[in-house]
Coordinates of C-alpha atoms and ligand atoms in Angstrom, one line a residue:
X1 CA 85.6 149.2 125.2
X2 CA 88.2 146.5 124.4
X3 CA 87.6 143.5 126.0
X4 CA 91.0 142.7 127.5
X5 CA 92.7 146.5 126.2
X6 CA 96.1 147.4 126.4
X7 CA 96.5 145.4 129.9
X8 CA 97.0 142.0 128.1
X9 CA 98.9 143.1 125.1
X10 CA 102.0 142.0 124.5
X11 CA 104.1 145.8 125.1
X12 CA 103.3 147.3 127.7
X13 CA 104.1 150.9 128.2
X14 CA 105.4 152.5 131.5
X15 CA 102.1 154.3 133.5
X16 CA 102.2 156.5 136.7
X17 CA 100.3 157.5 139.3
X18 CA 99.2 160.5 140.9
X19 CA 101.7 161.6 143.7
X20 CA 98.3 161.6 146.1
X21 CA 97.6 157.9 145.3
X22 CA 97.4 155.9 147.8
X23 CA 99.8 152.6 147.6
X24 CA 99.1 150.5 150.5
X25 CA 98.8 146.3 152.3
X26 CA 96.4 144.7 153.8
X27 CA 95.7 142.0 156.2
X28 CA 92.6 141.3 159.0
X29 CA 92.8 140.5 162.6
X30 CA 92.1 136.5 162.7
X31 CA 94.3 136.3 159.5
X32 CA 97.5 137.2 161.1
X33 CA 97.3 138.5 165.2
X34 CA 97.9 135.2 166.6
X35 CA 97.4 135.4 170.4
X36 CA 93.8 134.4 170.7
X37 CA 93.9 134.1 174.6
X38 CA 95.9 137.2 175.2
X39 CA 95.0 139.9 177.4
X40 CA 91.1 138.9 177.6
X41 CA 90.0 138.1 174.3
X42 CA 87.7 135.3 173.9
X43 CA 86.0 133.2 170.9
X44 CA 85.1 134.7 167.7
X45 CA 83.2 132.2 165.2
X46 CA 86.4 131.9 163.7
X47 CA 88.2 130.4 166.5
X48 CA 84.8 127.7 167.2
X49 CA 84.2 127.2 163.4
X50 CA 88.3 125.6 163.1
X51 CA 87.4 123.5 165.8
X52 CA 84.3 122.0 163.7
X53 CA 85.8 118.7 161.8
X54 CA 86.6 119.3 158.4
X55 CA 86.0 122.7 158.3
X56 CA 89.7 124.4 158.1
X57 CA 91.8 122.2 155.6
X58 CA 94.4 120.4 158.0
X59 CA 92.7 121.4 160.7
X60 CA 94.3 124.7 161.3
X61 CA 93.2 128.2 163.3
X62 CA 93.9 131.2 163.9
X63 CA 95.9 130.6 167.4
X64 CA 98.8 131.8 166.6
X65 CA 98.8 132.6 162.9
X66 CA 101.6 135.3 162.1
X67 CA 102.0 136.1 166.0
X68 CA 101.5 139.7 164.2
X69 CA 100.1 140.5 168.4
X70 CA 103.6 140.2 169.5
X71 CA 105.9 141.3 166.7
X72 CA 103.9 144.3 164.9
X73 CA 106.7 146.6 165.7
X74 CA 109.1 144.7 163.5
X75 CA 105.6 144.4 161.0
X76 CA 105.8 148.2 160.8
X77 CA 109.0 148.3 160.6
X78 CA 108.7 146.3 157.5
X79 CA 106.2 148.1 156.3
X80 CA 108.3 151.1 156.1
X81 CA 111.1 149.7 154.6
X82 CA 108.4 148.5 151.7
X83 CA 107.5 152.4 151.5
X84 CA 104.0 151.9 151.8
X85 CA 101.7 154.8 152.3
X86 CA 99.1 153.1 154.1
X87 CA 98.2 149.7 156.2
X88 CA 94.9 148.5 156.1
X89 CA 93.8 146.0 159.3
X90 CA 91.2 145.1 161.0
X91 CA 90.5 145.5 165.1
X92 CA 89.0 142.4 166.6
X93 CA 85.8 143.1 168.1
X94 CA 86.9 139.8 170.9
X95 CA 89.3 141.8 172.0
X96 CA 87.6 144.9 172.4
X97 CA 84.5 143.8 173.9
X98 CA 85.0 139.8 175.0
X99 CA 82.3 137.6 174.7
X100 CA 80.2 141.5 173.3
X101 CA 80.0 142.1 177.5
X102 CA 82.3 145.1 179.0
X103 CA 85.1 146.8 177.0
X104 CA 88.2 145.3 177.6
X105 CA 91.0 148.5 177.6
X106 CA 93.9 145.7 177.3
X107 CA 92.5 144.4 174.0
X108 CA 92.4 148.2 172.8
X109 CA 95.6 148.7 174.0
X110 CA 97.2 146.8 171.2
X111 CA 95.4 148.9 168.3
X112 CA 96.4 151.8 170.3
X113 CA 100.3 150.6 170.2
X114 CA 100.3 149.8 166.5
X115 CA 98.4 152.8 165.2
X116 CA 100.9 154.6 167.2
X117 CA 103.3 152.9 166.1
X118 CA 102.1 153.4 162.2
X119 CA 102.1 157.4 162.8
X120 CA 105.6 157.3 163.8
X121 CA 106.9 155.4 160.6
X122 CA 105.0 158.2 158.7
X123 CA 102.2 155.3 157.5
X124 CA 98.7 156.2 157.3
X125 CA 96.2 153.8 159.6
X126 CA 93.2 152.3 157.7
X127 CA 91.2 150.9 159.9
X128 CA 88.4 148.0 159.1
X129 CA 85.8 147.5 162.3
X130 CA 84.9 144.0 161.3
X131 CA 86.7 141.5 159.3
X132 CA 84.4 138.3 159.9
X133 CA 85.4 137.9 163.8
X134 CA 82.1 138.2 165.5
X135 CA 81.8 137.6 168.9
X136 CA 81.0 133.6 169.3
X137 CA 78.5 135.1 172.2
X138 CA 76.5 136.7 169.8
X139 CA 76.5 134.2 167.3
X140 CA 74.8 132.3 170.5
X141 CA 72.2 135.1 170.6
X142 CA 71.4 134.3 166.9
X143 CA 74.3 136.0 165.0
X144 CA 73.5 138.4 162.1
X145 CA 70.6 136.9 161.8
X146 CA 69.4 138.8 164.6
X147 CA 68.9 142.8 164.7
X148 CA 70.3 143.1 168.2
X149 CA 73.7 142.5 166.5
X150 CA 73.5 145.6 164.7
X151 CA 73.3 147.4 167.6
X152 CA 75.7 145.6 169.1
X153 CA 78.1 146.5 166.2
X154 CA 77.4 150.3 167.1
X155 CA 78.3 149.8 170.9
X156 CA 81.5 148.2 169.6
X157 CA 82.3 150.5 166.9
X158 CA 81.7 153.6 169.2
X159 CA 84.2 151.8 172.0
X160 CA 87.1 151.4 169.6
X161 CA 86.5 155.2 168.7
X162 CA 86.7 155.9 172.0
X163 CA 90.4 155.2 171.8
X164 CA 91.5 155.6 168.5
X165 CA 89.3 158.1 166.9
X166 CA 92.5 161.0 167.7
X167 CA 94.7 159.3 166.0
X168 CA 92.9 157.7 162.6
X169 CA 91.2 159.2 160.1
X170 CA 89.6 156.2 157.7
X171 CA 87.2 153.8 159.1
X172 CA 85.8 151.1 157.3
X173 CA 82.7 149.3 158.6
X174 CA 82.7 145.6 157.2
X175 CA 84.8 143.7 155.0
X176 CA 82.8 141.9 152.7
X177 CA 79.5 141.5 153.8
X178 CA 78.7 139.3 151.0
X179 CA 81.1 136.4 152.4
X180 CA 79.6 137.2 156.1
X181 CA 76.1 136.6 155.0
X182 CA 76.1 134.3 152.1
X183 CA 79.4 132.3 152.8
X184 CA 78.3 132.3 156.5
X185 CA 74.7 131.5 156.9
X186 CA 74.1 129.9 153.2
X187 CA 77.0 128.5 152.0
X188 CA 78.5 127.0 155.0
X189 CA 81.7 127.2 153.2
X190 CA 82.8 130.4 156.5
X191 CA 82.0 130.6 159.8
X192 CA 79.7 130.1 161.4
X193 CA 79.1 127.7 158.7
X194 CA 74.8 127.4 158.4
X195 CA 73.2 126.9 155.6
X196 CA 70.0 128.7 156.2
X197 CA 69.2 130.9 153.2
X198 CA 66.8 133.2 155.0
X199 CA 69.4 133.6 157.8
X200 CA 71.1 134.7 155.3
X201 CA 69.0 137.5 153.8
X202 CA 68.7 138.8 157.2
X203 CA 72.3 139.0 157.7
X204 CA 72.8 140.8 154.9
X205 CA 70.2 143.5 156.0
X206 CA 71.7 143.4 159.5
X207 CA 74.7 144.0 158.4
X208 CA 74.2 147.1 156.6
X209 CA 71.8 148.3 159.0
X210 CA 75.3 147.8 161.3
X211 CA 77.1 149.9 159.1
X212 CA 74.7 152.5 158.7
X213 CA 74.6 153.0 162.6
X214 CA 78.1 153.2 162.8
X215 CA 78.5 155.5 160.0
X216 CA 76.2 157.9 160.9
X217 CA 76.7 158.0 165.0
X218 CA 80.3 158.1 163.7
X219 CA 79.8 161.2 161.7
X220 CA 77.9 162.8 164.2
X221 CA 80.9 162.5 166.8
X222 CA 83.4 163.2 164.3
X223 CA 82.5 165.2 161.1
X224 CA 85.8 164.9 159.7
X225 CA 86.5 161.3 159.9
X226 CA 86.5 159.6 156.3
X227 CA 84.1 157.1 156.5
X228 CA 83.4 154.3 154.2
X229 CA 82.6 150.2 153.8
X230 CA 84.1 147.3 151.7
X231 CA 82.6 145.0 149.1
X232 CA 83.4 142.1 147.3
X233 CA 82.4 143.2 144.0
X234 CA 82.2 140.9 140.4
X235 CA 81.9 141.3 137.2
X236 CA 79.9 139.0 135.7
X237 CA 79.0 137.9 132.4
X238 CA 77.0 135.8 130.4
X239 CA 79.1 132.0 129.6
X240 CA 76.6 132.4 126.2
X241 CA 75.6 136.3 125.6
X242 CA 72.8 134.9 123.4
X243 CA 71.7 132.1 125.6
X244 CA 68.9 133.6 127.8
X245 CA 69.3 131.7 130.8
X246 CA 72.8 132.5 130.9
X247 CA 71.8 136.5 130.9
X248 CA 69.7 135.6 133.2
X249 CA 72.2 133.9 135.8
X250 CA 74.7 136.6 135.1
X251 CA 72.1 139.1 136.3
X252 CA 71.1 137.1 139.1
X253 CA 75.1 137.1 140.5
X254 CA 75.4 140.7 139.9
X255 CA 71.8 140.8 141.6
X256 CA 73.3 139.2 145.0
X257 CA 77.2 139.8 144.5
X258 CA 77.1 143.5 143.9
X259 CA 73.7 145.6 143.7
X260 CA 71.9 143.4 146.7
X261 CA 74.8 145.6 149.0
X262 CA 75.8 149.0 146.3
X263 CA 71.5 149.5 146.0
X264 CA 70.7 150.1 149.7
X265 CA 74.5 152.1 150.6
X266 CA 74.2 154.4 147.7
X267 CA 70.5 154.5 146.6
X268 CA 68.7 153.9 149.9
X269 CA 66.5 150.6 148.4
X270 CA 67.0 146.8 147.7
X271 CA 67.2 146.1 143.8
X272 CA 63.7 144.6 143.1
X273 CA 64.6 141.9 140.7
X274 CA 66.6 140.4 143.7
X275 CA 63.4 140.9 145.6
X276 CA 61.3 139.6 143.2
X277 CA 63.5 136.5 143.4
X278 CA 63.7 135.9 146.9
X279 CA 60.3 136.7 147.8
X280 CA 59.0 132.9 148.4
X281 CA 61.6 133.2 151.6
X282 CA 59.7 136.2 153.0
X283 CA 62.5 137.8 154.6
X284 CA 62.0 141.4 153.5
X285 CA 59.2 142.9 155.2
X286 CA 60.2 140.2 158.3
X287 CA 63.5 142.1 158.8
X288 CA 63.1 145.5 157.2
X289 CA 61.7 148.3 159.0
X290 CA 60.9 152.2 158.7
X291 CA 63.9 154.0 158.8
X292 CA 66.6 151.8 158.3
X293 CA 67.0 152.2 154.3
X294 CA 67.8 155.9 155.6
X295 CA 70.2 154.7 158.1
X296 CA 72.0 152.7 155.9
X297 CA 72.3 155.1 153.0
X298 CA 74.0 157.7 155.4
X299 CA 76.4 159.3 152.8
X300 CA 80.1 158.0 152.9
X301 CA 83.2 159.5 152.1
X302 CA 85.1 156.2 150.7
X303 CA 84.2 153.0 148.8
X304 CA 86.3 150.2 149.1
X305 CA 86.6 147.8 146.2
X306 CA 87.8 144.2 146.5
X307 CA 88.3 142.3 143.7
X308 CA 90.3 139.2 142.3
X309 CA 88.5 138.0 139.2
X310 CA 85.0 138.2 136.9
X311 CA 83.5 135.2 136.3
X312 CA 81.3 133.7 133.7
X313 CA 78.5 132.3 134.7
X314 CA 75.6 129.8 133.5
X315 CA 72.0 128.8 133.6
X316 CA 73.4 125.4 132.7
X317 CA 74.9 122.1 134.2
X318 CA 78.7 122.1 133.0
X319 CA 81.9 120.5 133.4
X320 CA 84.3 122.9 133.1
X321 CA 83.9 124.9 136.1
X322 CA 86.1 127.1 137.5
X323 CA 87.0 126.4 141.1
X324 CA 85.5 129.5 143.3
X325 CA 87.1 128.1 146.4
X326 CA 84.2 126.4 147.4
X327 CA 86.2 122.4 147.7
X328 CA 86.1 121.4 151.2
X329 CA 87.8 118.5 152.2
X330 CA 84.6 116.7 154.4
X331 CA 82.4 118.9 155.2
X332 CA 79.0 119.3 153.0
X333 CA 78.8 123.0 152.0
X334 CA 75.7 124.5 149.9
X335 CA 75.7 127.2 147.0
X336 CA 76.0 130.7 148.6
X337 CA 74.1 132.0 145.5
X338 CA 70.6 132.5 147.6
X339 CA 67.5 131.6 144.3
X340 CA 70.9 131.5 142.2
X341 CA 71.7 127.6 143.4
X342 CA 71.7 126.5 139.6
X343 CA 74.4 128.7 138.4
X344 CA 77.5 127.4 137.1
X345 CA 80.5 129.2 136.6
X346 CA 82.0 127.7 133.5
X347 CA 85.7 128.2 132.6
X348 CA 87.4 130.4 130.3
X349 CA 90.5 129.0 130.0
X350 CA 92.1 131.9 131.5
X351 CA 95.6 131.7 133.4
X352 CA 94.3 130.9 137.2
X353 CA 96.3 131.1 140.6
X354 CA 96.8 128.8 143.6
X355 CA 93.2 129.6 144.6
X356 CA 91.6 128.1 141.1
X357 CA 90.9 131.9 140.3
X358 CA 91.1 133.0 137.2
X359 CA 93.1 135.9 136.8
X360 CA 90.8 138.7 134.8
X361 CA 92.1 142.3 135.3
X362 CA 90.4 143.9 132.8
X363 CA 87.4 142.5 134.7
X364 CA 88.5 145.3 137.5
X365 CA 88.8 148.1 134.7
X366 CA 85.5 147.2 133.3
X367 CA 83.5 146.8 137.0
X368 CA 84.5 150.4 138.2
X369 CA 83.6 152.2 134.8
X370 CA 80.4 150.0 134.9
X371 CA 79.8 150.9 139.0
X372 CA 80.8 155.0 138.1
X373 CA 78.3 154.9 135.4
X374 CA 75.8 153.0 137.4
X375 CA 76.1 154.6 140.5
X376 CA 77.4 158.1 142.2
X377 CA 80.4 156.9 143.7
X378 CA 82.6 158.3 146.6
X379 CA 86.1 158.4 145.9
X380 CA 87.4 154.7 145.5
X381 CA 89.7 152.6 146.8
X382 CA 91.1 148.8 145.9
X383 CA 91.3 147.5 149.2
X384 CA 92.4 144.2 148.5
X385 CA 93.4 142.8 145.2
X386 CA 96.4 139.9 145.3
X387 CA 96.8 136.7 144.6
X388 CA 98.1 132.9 145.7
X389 CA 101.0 131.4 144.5
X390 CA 102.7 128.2 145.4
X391 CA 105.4 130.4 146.5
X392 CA 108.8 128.4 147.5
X393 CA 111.4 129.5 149.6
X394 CA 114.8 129.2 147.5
X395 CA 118.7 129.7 149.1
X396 CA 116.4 132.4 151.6
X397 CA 114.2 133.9 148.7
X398 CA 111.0 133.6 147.0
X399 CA 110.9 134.6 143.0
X400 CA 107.0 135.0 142.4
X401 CA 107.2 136.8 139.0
X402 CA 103.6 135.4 138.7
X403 CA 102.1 137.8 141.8
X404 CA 104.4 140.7 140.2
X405 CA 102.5 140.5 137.1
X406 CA 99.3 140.0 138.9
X407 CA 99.7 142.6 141.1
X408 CA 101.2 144.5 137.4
X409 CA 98.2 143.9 135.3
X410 CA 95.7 145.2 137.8
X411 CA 97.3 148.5 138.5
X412 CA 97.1 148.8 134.9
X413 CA 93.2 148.4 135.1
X414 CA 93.1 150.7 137.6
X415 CA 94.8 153.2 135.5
X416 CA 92.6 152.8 132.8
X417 CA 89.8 153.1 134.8
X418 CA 90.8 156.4 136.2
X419 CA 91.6 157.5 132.6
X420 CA 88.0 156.5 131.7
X421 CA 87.1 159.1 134.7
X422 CA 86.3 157.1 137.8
X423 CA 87.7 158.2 141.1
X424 CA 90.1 155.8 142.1
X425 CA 92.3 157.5 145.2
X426 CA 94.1 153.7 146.1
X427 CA 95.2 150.4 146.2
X428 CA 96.1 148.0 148.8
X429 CA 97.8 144.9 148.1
X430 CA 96.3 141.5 149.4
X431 CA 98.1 140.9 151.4
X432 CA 101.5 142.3 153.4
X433 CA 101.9 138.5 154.9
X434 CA 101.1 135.4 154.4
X435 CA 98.2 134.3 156.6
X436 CA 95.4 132.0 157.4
X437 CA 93.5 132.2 154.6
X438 CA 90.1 130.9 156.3
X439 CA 88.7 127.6 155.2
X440 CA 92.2 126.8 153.8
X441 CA 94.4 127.6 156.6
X442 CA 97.5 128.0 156.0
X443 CA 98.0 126.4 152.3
X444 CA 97.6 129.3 150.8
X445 CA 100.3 132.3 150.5
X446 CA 98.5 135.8 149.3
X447 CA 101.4 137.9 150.6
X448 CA 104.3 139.8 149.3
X449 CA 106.2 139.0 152.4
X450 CA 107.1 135.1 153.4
X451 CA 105.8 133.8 156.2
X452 CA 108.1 130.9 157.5
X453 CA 105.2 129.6 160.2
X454 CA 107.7 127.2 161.9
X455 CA 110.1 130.2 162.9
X456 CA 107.9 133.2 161.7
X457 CA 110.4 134.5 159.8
X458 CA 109.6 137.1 157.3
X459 CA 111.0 137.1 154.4
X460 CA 109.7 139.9 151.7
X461 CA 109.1 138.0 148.6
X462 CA 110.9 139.4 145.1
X463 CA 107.1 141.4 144.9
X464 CA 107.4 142.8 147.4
X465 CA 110.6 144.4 146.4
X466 CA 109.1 145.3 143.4
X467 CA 105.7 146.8 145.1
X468 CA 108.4 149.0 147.3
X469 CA 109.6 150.4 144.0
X470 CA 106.2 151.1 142.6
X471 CA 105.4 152.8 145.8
X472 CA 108.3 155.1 146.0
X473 CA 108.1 156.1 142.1
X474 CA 104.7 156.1 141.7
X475 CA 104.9 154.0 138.3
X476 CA 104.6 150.9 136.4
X477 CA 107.8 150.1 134.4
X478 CA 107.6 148.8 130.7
X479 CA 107.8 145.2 130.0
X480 CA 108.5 143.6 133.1
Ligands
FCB501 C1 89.0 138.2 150.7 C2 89.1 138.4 152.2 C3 90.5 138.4 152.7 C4 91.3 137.3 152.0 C5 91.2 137.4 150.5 C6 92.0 136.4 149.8 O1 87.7 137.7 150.5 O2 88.6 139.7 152.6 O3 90.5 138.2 154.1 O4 91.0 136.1 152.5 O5 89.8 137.3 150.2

């Protein structure tokens, strides 16, 4: 296949969508609610990771964020007036079971209010169970590190069913276990910010084991629910296709970016070359145990997909690195790359956004044909692709014709890739607001709708204008 294809040529012809496809936003629950001492909720790792020094650039948190708690009516309304078919958020597990003790029915409260709230502006709920907000109590007990806190993830799953599971059809397990795990306990770079590599194998296999619980006590509640889990998925590549060691590295990211969480889900085992390279940590047959590569391999009915760019990578020391999002203004951080800690990620001089990311959409074309041929998929969704922009508010509006084109280019990928035959049934836009974007706060804007955080004032950027027009037609113009 063409290596960057018709999506960076310079005409670009006008593509639609089937009228099913889903176009939808995104945000998560510490990004945007705000209200972290409302109605019973208590500390996630989140809210005592901002307090560590030099862990959140300007020292922000998620106190009040986009007060989304107290003004998601006007959110949805919002919402509607963009014409999007579905919202994708996440329910904070501190408000539904504080500090992991009782259920707390005025923390579920809220989700019940805004899914209600979503079905009567005609906008399908998507809901994600965790988006990185554990419990600080259970990060106490040991965190993902632990097993109990899959188990604890099933009590907590099964309580917010309890309530919602009338009203929404799609649940989503975990955003992104990879930056749990491997930003989390490796890295350093996310909460709770250790740098423990074996605590970080173990996350990731108590994680899924999470996910598989839910999944398949979910199921057997519920055998109509759509049922699913998010990754974080690359495409990686060789910096040097002919330089061994750089094969090597590039199968070493795929190793613990992609197939380390696709391998158990869909195929019920751990890839053994990640195995094999992580064996002198001994973590394996430590954690795993009879059973639980069934568990986790439950069948789904949904893949979600996130992705903002490919990356090159290298065996080698090099200069011109691209910037993964890993500077932090004080605080020493690690590789997350677990027996990957030499690999560089050379530049290649593509266009990049506020984040340092380079912008690569062909890279999402060529990872789902790859993941379809590689794997037997459930249907697929995008649930978050976007990008940051030093946005400016102008006379009361923000021109991003950079996100438009972003955003552009990568629906295009997505189109080929379904023309190419894979199974891609949505996308959701990262994200509706802008919000705290984790270890740098609120310096970054992802959203097609300005956040004025003095005032919180939202003011839908010329994107999302544009988005509202894709959703309602269904189709990419020409030449933007
Ligand atoms: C993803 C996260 C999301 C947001 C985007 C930019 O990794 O899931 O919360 O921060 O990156």
């Amino acid at each position: 296949m063409n290596p960057s294809g018709p999506t960076t040529s310079a005409h670009r012809p006008p593509v639609d969508f089937p009228a099913d496809f889903l176009f939808g936003a995104a945000t998560a629950a510490y990004q945007i609610e705000g209200a972290s001492r409302a109605d019973g909720r208590t500390d996630s790792i989140w809210d005592t990771f901002c307090r560590v020094p030099g862990a959140v650039l300007g020292g922000d948190d998620g106190t009040v964020a986009d007060d989304h708690y107290h003004r998601y009516r006007d959110d949805v309304a919002l919402m509607k007036r963009l014409n999007l078919d579905s919202y994708r958020f996440s329910v904070a597990w501190p408000r539904v079971r504080p500090d992991a003790g009782a259920v707390n029915p005025r923390g579920l409260d809220f989700y019940s209010r805004l899914v209600d709230e979503l079905l009567g502006a005609g906008i399908k709920p998507w809901l994600t169970l965790y988006h990185w907000d554990l419990p600080q109590a259970l990060e106490e007990r040991g965190g993902w590190a632990e097993r109990d806190t899959a188990y604890r993830f099933l009590e907590y799953a099964l309580s917010v069913h309890d309530v919602l599971g009338d009203r929404v059809q799609t649940w989503t397990t975990l955003n992104e276990p990879w930056c749990s795990a491997f930003l989390g306990y490796a890295g350093g770079q996310h909460a709770p910010g250790r740098r423990d590599p074996v605590a970080a194998l173990r996350a990731v296999h108590h994680l899924l084991l999470g996910h598989g619980l839910a999944v398949t006590e979910l199921r057997r509640r519920d055998p109509d629910l759509s049922l699913g889990i998010t990754l974080n998925l690359t495409h990686a590549e060789p910096a040097d296709p002919a330089d061994e060691g750089d094969r090597d590295a590039a199968r070493r990211i795929d190793g613990l970016h992609n197939r380390i969480f696709l391998d158990p889900l869909l195929e019920g085992r751990y890839p053994t070359d990640v195995l094999a390279d992580t064996a002198a940590l001994d973590w394996h047959d430590a954690v795993v145990e009879a059973g639980d590569l069934d568990t986790i391999s439950a069948p789904t009915d949904v893949l979600g997909v996130n992705y903002y760019h490919g990356s090159a990578v290298s065996a080698h020391p090099r200069e011109d690195v691209v910037g993964l999002g890993q500077v932090y203004p004080e605080r020493p951080t690690g590789s997350p790359f677990v027996a990957a800690e030499h690999v560089t990620f050379p530049s290649r001089h593509l266009p990049v956004t506020d984040m340092g990311w380079e912008v690569q959409p062909w890279g999402l074309r060529d990872l789902l044909v790859r993941l379809d041929k590689d794997y037997r998929l459930p249907p697929t969704y995008i649930t978050e692709n976007g990008a940051a922009y030093a946005d400016r508010l102008c006379n009361g509006s923000v021109e991003d014709p950079e996100r438009i084109a972003y955003i552009d280019r990568h629906l295009r990928a997505v189109r080929e890739a379904m023309d190419a035959g894979v199974d891609v049934r949505g996308y959701f836009v990262w994200s509706l607001l802008d919000n705290f974007e984790w270890a740098f706060g609120y310096a970054k804007r992802f959203g097609i709708v300005y956040v004025d955080y003095a005032t919180q004032e939202r003011i839908p950027k010329a994107s999302a204008a544009w988005y509202a027009d894709v959703a309602a037609t269904r189709r990419l113009e020409g030449d933007l």
